[in-house]
PDB file of C-alpha atoms and ligand atoms in Angstrom:
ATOM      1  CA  UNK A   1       0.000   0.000   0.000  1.00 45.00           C
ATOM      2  CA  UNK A   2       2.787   2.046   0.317  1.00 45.00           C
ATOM      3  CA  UNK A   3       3.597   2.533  -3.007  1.00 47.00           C
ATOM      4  CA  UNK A   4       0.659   4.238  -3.514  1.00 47.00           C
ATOM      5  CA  UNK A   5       2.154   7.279  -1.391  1.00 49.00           C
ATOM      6  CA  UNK A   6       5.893   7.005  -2.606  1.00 46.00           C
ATOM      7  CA  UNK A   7       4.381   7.155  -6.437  1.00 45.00           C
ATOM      8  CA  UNK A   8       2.886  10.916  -6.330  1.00 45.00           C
ATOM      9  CA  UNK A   9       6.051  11.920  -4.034  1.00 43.00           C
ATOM     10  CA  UNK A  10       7.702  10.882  -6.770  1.00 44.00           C
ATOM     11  CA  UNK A  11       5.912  12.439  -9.501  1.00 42.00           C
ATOM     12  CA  UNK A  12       6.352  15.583  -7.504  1.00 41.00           C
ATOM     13  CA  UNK A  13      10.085  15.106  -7.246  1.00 40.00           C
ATOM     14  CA  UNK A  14       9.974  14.561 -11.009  1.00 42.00           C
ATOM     15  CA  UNK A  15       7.813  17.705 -11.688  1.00 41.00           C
ATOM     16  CA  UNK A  16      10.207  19.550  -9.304  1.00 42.00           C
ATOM     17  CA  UNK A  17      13.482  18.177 -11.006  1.00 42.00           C
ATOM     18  CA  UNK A  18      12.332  19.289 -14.127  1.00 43.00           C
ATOM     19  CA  UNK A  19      10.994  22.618 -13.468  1.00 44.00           C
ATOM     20  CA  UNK A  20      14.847  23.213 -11.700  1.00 42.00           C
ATOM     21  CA  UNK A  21      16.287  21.523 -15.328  1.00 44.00           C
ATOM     22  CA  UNK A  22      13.717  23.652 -16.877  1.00 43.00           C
ATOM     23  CA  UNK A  23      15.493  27.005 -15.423  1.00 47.00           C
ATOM     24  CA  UNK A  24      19.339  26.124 -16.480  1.00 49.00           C
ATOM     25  CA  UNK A  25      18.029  25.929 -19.895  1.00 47.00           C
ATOM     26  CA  UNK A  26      18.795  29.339 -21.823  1.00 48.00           C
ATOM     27  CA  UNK A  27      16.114  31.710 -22.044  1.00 47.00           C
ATOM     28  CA  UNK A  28      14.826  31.931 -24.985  1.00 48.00           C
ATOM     29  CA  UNK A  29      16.233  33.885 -27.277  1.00 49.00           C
ATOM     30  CA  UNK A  30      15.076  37.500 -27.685  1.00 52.00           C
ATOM     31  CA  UNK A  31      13.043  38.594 -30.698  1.00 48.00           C
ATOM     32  CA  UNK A  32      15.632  39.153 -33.799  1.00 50.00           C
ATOM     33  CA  UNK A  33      15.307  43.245 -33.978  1.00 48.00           C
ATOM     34  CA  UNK A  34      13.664  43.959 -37.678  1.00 46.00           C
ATOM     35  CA  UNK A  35      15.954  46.899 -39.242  1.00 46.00           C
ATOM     36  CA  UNK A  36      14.249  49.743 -40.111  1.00 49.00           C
ATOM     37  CA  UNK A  37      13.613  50.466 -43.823  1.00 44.00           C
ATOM     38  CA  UNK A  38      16.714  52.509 -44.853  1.00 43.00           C
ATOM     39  CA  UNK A  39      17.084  53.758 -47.964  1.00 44.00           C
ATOM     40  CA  UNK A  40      15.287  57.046 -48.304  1.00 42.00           C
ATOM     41  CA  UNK A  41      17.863  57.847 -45.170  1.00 42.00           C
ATOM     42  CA  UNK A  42      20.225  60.132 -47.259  1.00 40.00           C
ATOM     43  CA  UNK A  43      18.292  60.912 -50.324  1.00 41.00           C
ATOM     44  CA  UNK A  44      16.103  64.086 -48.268  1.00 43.00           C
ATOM     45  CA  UNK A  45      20.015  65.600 -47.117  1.00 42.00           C
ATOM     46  CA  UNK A  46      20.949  65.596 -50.645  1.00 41.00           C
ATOM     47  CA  UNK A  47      18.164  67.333 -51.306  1.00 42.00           C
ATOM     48  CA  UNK A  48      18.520  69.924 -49.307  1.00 40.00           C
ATOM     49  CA  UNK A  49      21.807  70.405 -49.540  1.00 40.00           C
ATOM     50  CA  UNK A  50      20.856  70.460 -53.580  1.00 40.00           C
ATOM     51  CA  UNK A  51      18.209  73.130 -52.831  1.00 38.00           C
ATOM     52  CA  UNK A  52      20.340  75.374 -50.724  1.00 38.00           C
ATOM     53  CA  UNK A  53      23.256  74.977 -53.499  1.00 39.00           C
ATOM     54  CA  UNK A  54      20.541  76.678 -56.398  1.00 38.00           C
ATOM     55  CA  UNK A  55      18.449  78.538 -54.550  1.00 37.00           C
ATOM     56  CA  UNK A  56      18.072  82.153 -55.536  1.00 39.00           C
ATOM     57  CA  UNK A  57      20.327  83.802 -52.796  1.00 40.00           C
ATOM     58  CA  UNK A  58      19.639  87.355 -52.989  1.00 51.00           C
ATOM     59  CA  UNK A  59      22.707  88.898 -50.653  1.00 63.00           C
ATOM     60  CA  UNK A  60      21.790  92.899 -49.298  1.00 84.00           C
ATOM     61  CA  UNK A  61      23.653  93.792 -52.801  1.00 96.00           C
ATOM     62  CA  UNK A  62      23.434  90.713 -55.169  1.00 97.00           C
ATOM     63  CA  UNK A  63      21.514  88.079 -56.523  1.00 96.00           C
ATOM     64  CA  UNK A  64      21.603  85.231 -57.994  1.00 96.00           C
ATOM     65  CA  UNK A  65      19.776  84.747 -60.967  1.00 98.00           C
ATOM     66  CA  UNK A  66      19.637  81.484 -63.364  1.00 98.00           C
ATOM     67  CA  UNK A  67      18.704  80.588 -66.987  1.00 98.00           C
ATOM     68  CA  UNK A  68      17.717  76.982 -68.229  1.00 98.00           C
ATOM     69  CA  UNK A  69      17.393  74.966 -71.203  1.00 98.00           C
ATOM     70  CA  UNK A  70      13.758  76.130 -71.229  1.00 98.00           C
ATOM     71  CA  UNK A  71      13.942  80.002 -72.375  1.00 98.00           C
ATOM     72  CA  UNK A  72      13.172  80.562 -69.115  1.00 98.00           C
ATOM     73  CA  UNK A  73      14.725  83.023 -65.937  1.00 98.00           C
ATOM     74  CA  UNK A  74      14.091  81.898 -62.702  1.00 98.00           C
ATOM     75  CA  UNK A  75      13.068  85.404 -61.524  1.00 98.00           C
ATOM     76  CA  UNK A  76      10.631  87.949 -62.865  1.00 97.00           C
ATOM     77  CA  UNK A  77      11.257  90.441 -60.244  1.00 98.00           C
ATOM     78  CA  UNK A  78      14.684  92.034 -59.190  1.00 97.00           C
ATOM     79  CA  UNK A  79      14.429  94.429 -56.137  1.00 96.00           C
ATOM     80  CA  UNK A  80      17.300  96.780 -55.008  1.00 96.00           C
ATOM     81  CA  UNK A  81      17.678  97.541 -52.232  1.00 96.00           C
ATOM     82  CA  UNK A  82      18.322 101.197 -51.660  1.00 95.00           C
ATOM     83  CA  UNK A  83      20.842 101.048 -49.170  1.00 95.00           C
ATOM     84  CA  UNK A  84      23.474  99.495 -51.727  1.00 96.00           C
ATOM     85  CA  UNK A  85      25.767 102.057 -54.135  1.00 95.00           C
ATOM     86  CA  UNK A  86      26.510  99.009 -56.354  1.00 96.00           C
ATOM     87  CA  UNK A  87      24.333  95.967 -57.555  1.00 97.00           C
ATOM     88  CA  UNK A  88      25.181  92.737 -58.516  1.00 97.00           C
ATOM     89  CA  UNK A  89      23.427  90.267 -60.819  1.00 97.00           C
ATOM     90  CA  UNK A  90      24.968  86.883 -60.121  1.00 97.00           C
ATOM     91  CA  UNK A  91      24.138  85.055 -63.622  1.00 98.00           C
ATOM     92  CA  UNK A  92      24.228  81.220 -63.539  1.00 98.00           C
ATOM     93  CA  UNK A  93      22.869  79.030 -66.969  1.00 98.00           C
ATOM     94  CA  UNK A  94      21.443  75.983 -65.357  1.00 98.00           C
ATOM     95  CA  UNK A  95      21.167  73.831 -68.706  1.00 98.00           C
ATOM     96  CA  UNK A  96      23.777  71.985 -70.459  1.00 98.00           C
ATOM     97  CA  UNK A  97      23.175  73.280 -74.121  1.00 98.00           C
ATOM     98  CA  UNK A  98      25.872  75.127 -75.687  1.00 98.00           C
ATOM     99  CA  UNK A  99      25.997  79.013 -75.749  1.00 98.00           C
ATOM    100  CA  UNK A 100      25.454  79.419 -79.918  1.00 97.00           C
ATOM    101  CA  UNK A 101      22.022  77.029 -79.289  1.00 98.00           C
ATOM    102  CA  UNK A 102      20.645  78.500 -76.227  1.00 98.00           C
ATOM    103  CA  UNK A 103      22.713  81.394 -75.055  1.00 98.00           C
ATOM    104  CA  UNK A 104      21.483  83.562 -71.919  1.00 98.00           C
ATOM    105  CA  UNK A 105      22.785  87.054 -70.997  1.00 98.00           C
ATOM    106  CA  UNK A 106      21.542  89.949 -68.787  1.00 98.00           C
ATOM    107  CA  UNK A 107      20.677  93.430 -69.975  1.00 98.00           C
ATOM    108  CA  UNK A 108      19.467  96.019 -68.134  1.00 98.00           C
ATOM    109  CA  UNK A 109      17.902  99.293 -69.894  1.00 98.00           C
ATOM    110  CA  UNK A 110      14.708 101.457 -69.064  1.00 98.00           C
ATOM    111  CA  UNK A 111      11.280  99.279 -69.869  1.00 98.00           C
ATOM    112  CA  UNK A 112      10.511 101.664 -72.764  1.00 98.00           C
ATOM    113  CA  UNK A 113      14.021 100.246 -74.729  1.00 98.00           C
ATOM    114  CA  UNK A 114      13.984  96.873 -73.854  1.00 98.00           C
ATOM    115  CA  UNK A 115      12.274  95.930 -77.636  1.00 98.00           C
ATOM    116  CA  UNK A 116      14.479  98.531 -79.406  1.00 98.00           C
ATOM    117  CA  UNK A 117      17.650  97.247 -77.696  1.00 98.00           C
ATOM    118  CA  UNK A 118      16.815  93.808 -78.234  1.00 98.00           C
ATOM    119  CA  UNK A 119      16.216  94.380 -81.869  1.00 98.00           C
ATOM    120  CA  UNK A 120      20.131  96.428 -82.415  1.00 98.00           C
ATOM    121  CA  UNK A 121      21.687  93.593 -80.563  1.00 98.00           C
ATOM    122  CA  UNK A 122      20.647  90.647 -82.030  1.00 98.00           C
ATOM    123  CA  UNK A 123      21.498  92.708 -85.542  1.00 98.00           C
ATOM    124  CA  UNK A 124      24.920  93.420 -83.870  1.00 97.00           C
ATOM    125  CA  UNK A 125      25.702  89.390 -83.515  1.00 97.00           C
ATOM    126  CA  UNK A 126      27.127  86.932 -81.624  1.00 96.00           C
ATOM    127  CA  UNK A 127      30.459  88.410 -81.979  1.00 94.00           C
ATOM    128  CA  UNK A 128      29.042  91.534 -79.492  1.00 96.00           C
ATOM    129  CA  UNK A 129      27.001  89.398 -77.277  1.00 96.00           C
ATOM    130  CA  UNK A 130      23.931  90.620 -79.129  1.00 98.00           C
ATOM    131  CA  UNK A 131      24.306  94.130 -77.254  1.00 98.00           C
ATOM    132  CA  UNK A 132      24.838  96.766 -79.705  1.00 98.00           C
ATOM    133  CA  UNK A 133      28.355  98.475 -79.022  1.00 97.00           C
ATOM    134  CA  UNK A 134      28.743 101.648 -77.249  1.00 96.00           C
ATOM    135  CA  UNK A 135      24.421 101.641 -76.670  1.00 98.00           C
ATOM    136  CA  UNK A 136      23.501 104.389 -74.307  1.00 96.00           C
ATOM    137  CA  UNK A 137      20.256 102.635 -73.690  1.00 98.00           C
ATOM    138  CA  UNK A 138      22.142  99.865 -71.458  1.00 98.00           C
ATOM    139  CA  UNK A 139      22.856 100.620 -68.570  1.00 98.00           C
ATOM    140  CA  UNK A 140      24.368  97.332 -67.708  1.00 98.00           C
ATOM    141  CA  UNK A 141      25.111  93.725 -69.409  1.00 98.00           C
ATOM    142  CA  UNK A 142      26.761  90.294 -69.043  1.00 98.00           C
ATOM    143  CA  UNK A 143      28.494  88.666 -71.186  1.00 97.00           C
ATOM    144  CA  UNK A 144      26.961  85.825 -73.232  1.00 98.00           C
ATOM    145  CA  UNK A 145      27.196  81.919 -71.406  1.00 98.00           C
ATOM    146  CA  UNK A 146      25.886  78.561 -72.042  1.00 98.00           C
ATOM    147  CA  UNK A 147      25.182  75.399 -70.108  1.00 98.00           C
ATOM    148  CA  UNK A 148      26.856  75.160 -66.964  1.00 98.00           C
ATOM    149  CA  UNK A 149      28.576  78.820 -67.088  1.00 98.00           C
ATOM    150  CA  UNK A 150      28.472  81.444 -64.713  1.00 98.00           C
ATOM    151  CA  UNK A 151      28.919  85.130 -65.267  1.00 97.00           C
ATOM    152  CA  UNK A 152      28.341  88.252 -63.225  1.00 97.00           C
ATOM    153  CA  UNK A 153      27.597  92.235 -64.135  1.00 97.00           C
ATOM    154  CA  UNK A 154      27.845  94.831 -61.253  1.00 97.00           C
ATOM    155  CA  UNK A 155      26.595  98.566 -61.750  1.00 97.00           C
ATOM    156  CA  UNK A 156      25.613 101.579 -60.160  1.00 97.00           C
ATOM    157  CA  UNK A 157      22.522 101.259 -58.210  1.00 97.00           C
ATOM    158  CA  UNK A 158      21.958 105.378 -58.460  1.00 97.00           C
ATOM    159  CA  UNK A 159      21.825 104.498 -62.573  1.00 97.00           C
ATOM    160  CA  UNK A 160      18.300 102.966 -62.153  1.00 98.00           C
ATOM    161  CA  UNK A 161      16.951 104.880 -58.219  1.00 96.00           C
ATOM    162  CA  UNK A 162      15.410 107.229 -60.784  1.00 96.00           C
ATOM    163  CA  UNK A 163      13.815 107.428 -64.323  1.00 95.00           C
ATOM    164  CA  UNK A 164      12.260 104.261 -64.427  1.00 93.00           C
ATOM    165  CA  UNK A 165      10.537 101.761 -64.516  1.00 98.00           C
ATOM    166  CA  UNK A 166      13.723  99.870 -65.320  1.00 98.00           C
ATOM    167  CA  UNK A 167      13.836  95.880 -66.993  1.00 98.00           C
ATOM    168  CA  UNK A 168      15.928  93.012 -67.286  1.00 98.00           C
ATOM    169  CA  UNK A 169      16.562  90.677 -70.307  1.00 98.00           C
ATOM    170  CA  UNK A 170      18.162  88.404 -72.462  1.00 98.00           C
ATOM    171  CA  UNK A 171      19.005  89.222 -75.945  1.00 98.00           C
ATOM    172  CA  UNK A 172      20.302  86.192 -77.359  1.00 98.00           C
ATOM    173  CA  UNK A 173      17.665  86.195 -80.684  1.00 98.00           C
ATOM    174  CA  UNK A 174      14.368  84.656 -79.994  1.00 98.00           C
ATOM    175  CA  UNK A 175      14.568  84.611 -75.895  1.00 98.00           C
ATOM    176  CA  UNK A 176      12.909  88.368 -75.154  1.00 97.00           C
ATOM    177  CA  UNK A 177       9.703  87.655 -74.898  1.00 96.00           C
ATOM    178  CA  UNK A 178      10.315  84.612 -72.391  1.00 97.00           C
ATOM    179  CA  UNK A 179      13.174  86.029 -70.244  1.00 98.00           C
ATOM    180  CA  UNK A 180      12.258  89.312 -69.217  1.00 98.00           C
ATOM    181  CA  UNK A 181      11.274  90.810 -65.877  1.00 98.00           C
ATOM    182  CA  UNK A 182      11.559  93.934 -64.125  1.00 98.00           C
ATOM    183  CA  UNK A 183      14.269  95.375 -61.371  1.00 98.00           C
ATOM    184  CA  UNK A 184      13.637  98.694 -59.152  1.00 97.00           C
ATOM    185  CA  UNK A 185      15.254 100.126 -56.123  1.00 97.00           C
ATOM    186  CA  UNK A 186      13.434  99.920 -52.976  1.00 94.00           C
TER     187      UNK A 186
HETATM  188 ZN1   ZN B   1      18.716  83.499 -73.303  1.00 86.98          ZN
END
């Protein structure tokens, strides 16, 4: 009869061997961490840093404009400030064509010329930049550039405080009536 008493004791001893056996085993092992999705991780900082690289910067006495492939300025609207004697217009072609195909410059004359001195420069040629030579009606140019070039024109800002309204434009034949806008001293 006794062995119906040593039998559970036994079963317990069992239970409790195995529960201690059950504790020296390693724990289980812990969830494999899932990497985060990673590849969008540097494309937004070259962006920006892309952004801040072209982005019209317009310094108290400068600014940077830029012509494209398109026939197309990037600004419409160049304001002066007042406070500066000179002006600079930072010029930057953005495309890759070459200057004889799609050539940007800046001129600057009173609103009233702009058609007039568009017209004499493109009949004065490439060789001048299409701005006519020794024209009193500009009061400042660049030179011609293509694709990737940068150029630069500073002038007085007292040439355009008064007598206005005053423009900006390119005269390389055909691009007027696309790349034009207007500048004034504020
Ligand atoms: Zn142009």
């Amino acid at each position: 009869m006794t062995l119906l008493r040593i039998t559970p004791l036994a079963a317990v001893l069992a239970i409790a061997l195995s529960a201690c056996s059950g504790q020296q085993s390693p724990p289980p092992a812990e969830p494999v961490a899932t990497p985060e999705a990673t590849p969008a991780e540097t494309a937004p900082a070259a962006d920006a840093v892309d952004a801040a690289a072209t982005a019209p910067v317009s310094g108290d006495c400068a600014f940077n404009l830029e012509g494209n492939d398109a026939m197309q300025f990037n600004a419409k609207e160049i304001v002066v400030p007042a406070s500066c004697s000179e002006f600079t217009i930072n010029l930057e072609h953005t495309g890759s064509m070459p200057v004889a195909a799609m050539g940007h410059n800046v001129v600057i004359t009173k609103e009233a010329d702009m058609g007039e001195v568009d017209k004499d420069g493109i009949a004065a040629g490439a060789a001048s930049d299409y701005v006519k030579a020794g024209d009193d009606r500009v009061i400042a140019h660049s030179k011609m550039i293509g694709g990737g070039e940068k150029t630069s024109v500073t002038f007085d800002v007292s040439k355009i405080a008064t007598g206005g309204p005053y423009g900006f434009f390119c005269s390389f034949p055909g691009h007027f009536a696309m790349m034009q806008g207007s500048i004034r001293v504020e």
